[in-house]
CSV table of C-alpha atoms in Angstrom, one decimal:
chain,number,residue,atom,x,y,z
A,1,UNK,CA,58.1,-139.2,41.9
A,2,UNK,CA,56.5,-135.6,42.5
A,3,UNK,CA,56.7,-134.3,45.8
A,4,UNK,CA,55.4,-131.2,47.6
A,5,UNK,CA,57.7,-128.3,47.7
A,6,UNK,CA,59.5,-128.5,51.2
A,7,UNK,CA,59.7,-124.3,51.2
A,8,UNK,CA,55.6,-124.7,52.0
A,9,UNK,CA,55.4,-125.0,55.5
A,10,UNK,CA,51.8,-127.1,56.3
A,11,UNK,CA,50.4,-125.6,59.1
A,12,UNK,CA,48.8,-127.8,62.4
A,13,UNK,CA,45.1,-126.8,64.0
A,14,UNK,CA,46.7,-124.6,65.8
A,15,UNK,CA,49.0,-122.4,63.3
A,16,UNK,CA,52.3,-124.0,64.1
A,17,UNK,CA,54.6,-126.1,61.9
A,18,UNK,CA,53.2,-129.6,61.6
A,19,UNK,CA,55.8,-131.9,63.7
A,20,UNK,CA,56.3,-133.8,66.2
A,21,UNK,CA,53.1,-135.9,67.4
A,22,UNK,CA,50.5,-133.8,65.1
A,23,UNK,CA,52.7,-134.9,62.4
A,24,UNK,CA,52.5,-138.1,63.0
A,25,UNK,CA,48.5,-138.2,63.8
A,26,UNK,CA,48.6,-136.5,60.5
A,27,UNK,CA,50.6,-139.4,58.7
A,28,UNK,CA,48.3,-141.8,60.3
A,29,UNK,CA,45.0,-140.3,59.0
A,30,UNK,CA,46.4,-139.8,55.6
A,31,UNK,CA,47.4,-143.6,55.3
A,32,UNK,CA,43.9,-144.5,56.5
A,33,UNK,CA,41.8,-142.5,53.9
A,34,UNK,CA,44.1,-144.0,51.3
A,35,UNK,CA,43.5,-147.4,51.8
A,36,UNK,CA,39.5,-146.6,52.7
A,37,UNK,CA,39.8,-145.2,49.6
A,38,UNK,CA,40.8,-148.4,48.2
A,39,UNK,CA,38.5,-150.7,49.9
A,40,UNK,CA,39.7,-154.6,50.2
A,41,UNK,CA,42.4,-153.9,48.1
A,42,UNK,CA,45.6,-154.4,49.5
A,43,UNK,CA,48.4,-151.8,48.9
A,44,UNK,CA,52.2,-152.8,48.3
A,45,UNK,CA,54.0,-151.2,50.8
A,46,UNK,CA,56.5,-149.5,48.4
A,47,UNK,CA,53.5,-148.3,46.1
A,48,UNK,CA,51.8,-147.0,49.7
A,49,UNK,CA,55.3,-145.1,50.2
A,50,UNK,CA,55.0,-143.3,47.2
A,51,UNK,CA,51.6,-142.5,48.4
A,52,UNK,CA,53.2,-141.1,51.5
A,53,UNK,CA,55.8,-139.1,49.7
A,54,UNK,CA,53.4,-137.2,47.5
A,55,UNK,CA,51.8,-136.1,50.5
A,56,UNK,CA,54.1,-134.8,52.9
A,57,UNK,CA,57.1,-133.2,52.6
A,58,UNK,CA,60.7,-134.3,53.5
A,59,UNK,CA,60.7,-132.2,56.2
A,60,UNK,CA,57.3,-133.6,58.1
A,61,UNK,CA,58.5,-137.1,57.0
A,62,UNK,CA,61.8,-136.6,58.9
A,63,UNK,CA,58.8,-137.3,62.0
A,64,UNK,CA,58.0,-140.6,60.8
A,65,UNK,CA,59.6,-142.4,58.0
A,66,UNK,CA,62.2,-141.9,55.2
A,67,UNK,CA,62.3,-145.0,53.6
A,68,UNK,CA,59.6,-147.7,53.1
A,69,UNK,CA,61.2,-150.1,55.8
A,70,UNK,CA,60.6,-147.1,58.5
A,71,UNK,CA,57.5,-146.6,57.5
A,72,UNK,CA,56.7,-150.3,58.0
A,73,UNK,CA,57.6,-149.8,61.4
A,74,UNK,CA,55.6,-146.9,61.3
A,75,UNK,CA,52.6,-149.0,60.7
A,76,UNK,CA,53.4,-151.5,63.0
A,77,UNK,CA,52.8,-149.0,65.8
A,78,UNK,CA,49.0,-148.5,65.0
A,79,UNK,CA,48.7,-152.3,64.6
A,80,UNK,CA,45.2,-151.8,65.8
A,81,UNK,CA,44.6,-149.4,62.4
A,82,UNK,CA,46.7,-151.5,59.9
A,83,UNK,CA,47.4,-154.8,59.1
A,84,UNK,CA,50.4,-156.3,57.3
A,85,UNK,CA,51.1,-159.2,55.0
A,86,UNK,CA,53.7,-160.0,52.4
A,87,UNK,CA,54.5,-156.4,52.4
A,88,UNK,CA,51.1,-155.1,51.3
A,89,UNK,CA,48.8,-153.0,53.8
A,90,UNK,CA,45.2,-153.5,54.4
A,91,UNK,CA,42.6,-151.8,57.0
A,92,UNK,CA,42.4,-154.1,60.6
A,93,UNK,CA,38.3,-154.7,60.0
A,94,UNK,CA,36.4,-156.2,63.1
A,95,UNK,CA,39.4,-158.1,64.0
A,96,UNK,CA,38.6,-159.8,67.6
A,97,UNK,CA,41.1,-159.1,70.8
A,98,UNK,CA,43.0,-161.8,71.1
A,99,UNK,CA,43.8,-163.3,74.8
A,100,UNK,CA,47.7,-162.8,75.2
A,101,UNK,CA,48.9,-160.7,72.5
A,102,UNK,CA,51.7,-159.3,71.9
A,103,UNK,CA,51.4,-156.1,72.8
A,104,UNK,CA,50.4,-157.3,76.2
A,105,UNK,CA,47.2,-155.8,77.0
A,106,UNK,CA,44.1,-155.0,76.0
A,107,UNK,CA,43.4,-151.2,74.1
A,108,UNK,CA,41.1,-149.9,77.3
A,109,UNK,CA,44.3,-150.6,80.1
A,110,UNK,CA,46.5,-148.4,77.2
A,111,UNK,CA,44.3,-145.8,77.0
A,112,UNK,CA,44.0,-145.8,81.1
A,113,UNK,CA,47.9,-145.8,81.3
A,114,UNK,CA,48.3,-142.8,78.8
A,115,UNK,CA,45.4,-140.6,80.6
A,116,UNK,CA,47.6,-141.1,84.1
A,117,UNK,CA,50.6,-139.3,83.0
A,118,UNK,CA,51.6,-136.4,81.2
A,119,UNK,CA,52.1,-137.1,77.0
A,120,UNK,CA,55.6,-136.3,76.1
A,121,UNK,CA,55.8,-134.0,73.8
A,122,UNK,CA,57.2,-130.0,73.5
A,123,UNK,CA,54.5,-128.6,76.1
A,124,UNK,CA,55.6,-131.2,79.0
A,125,UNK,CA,59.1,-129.6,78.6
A,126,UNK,CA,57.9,-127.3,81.3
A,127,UNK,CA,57.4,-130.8,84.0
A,128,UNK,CA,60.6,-131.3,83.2
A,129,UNK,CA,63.6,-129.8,85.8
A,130,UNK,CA,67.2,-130.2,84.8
A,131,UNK,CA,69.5,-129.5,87.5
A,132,UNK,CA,73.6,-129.4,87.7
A,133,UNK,CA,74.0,-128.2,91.2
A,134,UNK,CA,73.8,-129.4,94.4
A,135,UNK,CA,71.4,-127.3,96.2
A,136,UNK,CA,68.8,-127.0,93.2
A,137,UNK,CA,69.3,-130.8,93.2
A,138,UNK,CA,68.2,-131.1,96.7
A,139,UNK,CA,65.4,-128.8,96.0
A,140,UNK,CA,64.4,-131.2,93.2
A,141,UNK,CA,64.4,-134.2,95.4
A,142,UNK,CA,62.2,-132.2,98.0
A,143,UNK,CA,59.2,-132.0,95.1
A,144,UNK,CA,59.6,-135.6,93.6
A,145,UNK,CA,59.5,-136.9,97.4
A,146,UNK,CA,56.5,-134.4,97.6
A,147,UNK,CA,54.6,-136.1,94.4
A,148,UNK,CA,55.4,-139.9,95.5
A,149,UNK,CA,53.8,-139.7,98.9
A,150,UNK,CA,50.6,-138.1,97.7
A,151,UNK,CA,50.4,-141.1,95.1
A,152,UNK,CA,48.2,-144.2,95.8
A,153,UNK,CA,51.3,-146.4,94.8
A,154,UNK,CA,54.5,-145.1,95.8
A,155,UNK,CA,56.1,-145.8,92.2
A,156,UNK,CA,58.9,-143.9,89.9
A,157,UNK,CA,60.5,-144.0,86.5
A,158,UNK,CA,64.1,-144.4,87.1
A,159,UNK,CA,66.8,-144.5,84.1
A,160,UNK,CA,70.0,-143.6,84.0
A,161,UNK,CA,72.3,-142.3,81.2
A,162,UNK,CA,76.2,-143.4,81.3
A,163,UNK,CA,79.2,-142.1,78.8
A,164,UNK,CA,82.0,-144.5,78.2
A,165,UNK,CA,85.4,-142.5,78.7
A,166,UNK,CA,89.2,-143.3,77.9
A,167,UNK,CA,90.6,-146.1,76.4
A,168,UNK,CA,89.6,-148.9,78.5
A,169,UNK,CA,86.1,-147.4,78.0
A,170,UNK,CA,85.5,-147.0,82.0
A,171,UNK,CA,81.6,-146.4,82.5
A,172,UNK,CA,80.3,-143.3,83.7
A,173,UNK,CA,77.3,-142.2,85.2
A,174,UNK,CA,76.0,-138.9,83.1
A,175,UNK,CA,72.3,-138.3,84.0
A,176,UNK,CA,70.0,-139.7,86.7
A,177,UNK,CA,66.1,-139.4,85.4
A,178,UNK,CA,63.6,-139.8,87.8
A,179,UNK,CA,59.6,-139.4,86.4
A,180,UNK,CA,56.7,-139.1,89.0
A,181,UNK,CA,53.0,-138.5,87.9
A,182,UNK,CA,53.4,-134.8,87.7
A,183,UNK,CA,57.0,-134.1,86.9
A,184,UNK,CA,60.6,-135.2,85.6
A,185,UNK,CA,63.5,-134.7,87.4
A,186,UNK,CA,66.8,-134.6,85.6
A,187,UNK,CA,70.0,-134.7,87.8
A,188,UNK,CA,72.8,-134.0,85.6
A,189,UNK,CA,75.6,-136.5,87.5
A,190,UNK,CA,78.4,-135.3,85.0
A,191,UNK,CA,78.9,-131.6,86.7
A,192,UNK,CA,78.5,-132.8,90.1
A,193,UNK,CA,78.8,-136.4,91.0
A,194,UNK,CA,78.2,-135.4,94.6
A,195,UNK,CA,74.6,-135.3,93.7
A,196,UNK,CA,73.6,-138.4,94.2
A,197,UNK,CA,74.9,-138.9,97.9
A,198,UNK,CA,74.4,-135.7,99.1
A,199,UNK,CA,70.7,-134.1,97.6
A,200,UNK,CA,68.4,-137.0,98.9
A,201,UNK,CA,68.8,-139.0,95.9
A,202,UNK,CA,70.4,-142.1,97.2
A,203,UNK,CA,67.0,-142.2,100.0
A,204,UNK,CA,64.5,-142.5,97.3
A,205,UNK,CA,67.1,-145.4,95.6
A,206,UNK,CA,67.8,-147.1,98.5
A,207,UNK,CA,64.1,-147.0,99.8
A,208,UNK,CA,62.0,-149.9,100.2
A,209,UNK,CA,58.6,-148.2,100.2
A,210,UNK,CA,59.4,-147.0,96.6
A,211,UNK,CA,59.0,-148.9,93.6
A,212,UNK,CA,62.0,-148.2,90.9
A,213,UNK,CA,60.6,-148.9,87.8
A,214,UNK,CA,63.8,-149.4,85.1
A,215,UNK,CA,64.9,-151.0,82.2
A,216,UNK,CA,68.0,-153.5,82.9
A,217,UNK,CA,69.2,-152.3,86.2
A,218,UNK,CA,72.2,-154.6,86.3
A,219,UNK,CA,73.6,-152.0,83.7
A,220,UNK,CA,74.0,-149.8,86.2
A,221,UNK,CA,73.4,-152.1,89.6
A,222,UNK,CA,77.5,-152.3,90.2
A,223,UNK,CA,78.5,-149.2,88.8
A,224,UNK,CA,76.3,-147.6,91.3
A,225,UNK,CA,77.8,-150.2,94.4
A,226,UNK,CA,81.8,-149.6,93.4
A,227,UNK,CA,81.6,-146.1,92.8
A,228,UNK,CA,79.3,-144.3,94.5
A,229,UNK,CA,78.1,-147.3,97.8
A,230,UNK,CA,74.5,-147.2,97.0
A,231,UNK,CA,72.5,-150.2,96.9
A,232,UNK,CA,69.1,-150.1,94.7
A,233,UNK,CA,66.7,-152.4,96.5
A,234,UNK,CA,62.5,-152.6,95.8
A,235,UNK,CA,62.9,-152.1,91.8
A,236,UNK,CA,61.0,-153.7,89.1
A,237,UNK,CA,63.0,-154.4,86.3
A,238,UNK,CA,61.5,-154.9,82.8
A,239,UNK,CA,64.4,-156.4,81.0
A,240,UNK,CA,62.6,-159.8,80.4
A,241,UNK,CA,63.9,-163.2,80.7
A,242,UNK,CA,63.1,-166.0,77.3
A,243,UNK,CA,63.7,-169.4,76.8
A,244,UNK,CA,64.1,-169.8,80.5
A,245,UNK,CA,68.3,-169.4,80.5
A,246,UNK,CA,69.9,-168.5,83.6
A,247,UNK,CA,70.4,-164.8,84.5
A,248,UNK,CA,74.2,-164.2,83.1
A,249,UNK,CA,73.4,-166.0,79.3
A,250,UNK,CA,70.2,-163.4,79.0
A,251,UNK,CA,70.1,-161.9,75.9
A,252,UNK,CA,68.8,-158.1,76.7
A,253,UNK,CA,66.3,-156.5,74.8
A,254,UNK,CA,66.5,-153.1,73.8
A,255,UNK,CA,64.1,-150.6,75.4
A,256,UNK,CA,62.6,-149.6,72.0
A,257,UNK,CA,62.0,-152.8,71.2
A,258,UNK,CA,60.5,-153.2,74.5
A,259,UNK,CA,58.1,-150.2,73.9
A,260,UNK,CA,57.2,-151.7,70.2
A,261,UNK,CA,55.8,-154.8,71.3
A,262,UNK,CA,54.1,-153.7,75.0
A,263,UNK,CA,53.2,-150.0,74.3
A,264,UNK,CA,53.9,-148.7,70.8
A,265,UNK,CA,51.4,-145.8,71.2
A,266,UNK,CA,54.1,-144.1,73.7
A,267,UNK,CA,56.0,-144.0,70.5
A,268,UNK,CA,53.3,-142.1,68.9
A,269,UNK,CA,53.0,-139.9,71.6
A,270,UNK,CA,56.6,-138.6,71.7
A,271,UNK,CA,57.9,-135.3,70.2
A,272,UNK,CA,61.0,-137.6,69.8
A,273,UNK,CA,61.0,-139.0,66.3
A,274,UNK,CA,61.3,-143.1,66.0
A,275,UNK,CA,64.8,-143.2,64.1
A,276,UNK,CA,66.2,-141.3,67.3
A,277,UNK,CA,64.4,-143.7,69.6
A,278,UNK,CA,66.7,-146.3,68.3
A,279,UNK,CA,69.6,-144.3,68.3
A,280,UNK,CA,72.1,-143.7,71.3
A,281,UNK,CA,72.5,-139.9,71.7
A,282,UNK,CA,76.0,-139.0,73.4
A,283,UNK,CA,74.7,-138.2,76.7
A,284,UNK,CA,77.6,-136.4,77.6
A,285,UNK,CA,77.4,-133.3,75.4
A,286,UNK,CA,76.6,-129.9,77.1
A,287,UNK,CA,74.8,-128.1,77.3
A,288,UNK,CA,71.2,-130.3,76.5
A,289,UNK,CA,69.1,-128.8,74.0
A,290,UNK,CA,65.6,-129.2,74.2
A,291,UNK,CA,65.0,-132.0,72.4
A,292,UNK,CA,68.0,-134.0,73.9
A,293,UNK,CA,66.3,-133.2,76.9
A,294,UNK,CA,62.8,-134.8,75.7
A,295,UNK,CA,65.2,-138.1,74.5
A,296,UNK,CA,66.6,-138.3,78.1
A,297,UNK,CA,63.7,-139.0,79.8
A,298,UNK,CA,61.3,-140.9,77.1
A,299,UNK,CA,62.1,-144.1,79.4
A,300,UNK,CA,61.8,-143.2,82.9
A,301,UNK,CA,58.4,-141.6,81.6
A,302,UNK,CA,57.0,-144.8,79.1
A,303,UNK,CA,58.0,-146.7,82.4
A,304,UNK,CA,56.4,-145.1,84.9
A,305,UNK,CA,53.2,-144.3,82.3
A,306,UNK,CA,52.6,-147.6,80.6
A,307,UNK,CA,54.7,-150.2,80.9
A,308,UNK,CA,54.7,-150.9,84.7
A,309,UNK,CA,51.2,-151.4,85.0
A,310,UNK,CA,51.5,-153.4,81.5
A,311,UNK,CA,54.3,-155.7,82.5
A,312,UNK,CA,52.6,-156.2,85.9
A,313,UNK,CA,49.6,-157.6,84.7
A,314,UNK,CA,51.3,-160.4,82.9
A,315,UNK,CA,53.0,-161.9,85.9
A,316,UNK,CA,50.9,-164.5,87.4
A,317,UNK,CA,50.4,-164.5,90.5
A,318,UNK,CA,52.1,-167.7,91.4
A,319,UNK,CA,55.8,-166.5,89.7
A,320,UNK,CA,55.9,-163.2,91.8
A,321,UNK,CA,57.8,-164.5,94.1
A,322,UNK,CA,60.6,-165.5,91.7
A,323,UNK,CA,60.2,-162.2,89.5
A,324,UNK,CA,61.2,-160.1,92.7
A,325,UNK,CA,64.3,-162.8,93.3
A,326,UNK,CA,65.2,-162.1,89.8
A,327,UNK,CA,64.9,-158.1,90.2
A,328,UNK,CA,67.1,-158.8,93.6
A,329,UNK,CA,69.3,-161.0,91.5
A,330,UNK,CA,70.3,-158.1,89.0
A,331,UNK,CA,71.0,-155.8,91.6
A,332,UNK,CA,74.0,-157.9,93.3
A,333,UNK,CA,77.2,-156.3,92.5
A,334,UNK,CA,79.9,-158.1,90.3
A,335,UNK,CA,82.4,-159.6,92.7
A,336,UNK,CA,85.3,-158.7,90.9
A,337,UNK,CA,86.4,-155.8,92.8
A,338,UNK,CA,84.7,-154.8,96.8
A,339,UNK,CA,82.5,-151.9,96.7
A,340,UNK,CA,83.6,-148.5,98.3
A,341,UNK,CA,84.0,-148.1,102.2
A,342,UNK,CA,82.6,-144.3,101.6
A,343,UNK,CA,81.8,-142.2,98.6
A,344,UNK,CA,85.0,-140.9,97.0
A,345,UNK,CA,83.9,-138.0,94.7
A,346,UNK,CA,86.5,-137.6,92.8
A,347,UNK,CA,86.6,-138.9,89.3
A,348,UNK,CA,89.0,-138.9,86.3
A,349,UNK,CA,85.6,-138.2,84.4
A,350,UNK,CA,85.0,-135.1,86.7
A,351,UNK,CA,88.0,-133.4,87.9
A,352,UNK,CA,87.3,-130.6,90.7
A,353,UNK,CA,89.2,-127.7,90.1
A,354,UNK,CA,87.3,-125.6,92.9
A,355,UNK,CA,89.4,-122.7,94.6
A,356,UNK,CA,91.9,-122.3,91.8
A,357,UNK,CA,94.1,-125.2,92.4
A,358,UNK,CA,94.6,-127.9,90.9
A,359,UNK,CA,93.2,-131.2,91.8
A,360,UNK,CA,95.8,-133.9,93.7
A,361,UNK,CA,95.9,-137.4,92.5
A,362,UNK,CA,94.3,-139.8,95.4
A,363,UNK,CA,96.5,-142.7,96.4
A,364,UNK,CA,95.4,-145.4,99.2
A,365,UNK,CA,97.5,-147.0,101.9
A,366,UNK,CA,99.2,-150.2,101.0
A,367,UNK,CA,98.6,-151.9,104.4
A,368,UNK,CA,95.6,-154.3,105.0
A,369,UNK,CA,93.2,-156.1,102.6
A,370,UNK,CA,90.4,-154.8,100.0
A,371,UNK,CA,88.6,-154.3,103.7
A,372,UNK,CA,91.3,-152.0,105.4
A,373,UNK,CA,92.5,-149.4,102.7
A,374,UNK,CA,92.5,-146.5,105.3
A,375,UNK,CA,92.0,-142.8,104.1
A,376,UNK,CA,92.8,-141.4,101.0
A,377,UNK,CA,96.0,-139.6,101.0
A,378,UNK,CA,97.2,-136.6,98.4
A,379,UNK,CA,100.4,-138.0,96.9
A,380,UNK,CA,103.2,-135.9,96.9
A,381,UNK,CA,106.0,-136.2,94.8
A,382,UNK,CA,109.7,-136.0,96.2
A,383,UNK,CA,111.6,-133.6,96.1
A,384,UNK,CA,114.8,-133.7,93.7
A,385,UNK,CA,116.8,-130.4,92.8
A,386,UNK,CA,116.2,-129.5,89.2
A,387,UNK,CA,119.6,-130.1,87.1
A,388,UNK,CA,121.3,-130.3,83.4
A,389,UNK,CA,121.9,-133.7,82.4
A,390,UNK,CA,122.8,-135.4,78.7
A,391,UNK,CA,120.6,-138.7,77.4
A,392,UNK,CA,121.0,-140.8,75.1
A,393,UNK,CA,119.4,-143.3,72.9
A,394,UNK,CA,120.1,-146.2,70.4
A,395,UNK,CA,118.8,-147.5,66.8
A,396,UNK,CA,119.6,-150.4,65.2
A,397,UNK,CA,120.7,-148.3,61.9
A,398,UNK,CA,122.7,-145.7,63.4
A,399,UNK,CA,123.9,-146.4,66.7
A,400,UNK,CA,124.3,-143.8,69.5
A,401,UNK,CA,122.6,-140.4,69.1
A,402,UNK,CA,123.6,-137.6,71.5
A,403,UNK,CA,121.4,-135.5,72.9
A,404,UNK,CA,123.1,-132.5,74.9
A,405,UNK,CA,121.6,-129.8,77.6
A,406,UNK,CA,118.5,-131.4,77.9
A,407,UNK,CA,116.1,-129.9,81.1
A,408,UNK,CA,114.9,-132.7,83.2
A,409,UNK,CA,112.6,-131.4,86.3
């Protein structure tokens, strides 16, 4: 199959590489003249790949499919342009809007929801503020709580990123993403946990004037209880409830998925390409390049742009009630273990080595319940003079082996 040499770089309207977004506008009106081209014949989608192929190089294809099953997907995303059927691809001609379908809304509310935020692509990397300190992080907070009171409706994009560490695989909370109209703030909880108590963060989560707009919140509901005392209340949660099964058999959906069927276009308008959609970056590496930094916040911003006003419309009015029980229902922390009596920040995924020395292990007195721990104490280890000593050990081949002027501390 010929291709075009990938050492040509094709050029966007505006003189830069073609990627990103433009690429992907550019994929899309290329697949369109090809099948106008073609009239009411329907195109096999392999046949329609090699048509893609000749086109673009591997480089610009990287942006939106390298293999005919992505670029099915691709399609699938401009569902309004292209229609589907026994894997051959036609142009969507006068096709009525259906009552109810599955992406949720009709094309005028999209095209509302997109013009009220910021598109996500390398320009908005500018909106977005990454901070890893306290006192930038409580600048941060200052300017987000700035943006939600001049909005209409006091609503954010939440999401958080987590890392699983050590052998157990104990969760971890890695990045806090908060998206308002105007800006994205990125609060990077691995280099200072202390963040989130002490930099206002914890006000706008525990406020119940502000909406928290996130994707499967009990993820993250106990972590935030047991670790760090905080209690998420007013949130709308878009992880969506079929076949009407109680709360803990729920099989999630992935937020991908989510955007696929309710607002594929935020796909279209991402820098991020959609094979890293679906991927899980590890959000623990640092430092965050640029484009790590567009992946972290593609939800809080889809959520706060699209999908909130999306998903709300669908409730009827009459279920509400229940879909605010459910969001409370999420949020109730797993009774397993009791939650914190005060925020303890040190963590075996963040060990302070401030002033030189070396961080103490924390140890709780033994007397009382769950409810009567008392204050963390350093442990100290007794003293015992240092001395020679000889050990020994047995096999079951050789017997006793000797071991002579061994140091023991």
């Amino acid at each position: 199959m010929p291709e075009p040499d990938d050492n040509a770089i094709e050029l966007d309207d505006e003189g830069k590489p073609l990627a990103g977004v433009k690429a992907k506008q550019a994929a899309v009106e290329y697949l369109k003249s090809v099948l106008e081209q073609n009239e009411d014949q329907p195109i096999p989608l392999d046949m329609f790949y090699q048509r893609f192929c000749q086109r673009f190089s591997h480089s610009i294809r990287q942006d939106v499919a390298t293999n005919p099953k992505e670029l099915l997907q691709f399609l699938k995303l401009n569902r309004g342009l292209f229609f589907i059927r026994s894997n051959k691809v036609t142009l969507v001609k006068n096709r009525p809007s259906e009552d109810g379908s599955e992406n949720g809304s009709d094309e005028g509310d999209l095209e509302s929801n997109n013009n009220s935020v910021f598109p996500l692509d390398q320009n908005a990397l500018a909106r977005i503020h990454f901070v890893k300190a306290l006192k930038p992080a409580q600048e941060l907070v200052e300017r987000l709580l700035q943006d939600i009171h001049n909005q209409e409706r006091k609503v954010v994009g939440l999401d958080f990123k987590t890392v699983t560490v050590g052998i157990d695989g104990e969760l971890f909370l890695s990045l806090c993403v908060v998206a308002t109209q105007s800006q994205i703030g990125v609060f990077d909880l691995a280099s200072s946990d202390v963040i989130i108590m002490e930099s206002g963060l914890r006000d706008i989560l525990e406020s119940d004037k502000i909406t928290k707009v996130i994707h499967d919140a009990r993820r993250v509901g106990s972590l935030l209880a047991h670790k760090y005392a905080v209690h998420m209340i007013n949130v709308f949660d878009t992880q969506h409830e079929k076949f009407g099964k109680p709360l803990h058999d729920l099989r999630s959906i992935s937020f991908v998925n989510l955007q696929r069927v309710y607002y594929p276009q935020s796909i279209m308008l991402s820098d991020v390409t959609p094979r890293k959609l679906s991927q899980s970056p590890n959000w623990g590496v640092r430092p965050m390049s640029d484009e790590l930094l567009l992946s972290s916040v593609e939800e809080a911003h889809c959520l706060l742009s699209a999908l909130h006003q999306t998903l709300s419309n669908l409730i009827p009015v009459h279920l509400r009630g229940l879909f605010e029980d459910k969001c409370i229902e999420v949020l109730l922390a797993s009774p397993t273990r009791p939650p914190p009596l005060s925020f303890n920040p040190g963590s075996p995924y963040r060990i302070s080595t401030r002033g030189g020395g070396r961080a103490q292990p924390v140890s709780y007195s033994q007397s009382g319940g769950y409810g009567d721990r008392g204050a963390p104490v350093a442990y100290v280890p007794p003293n015992s003079a240092r001395r020679m000593a000889d050990a020994c050990t047995q096999t079951f081949s050789t017997g006793d082996i000797q071991v002579l002027n061994v140091f023991y501390e």
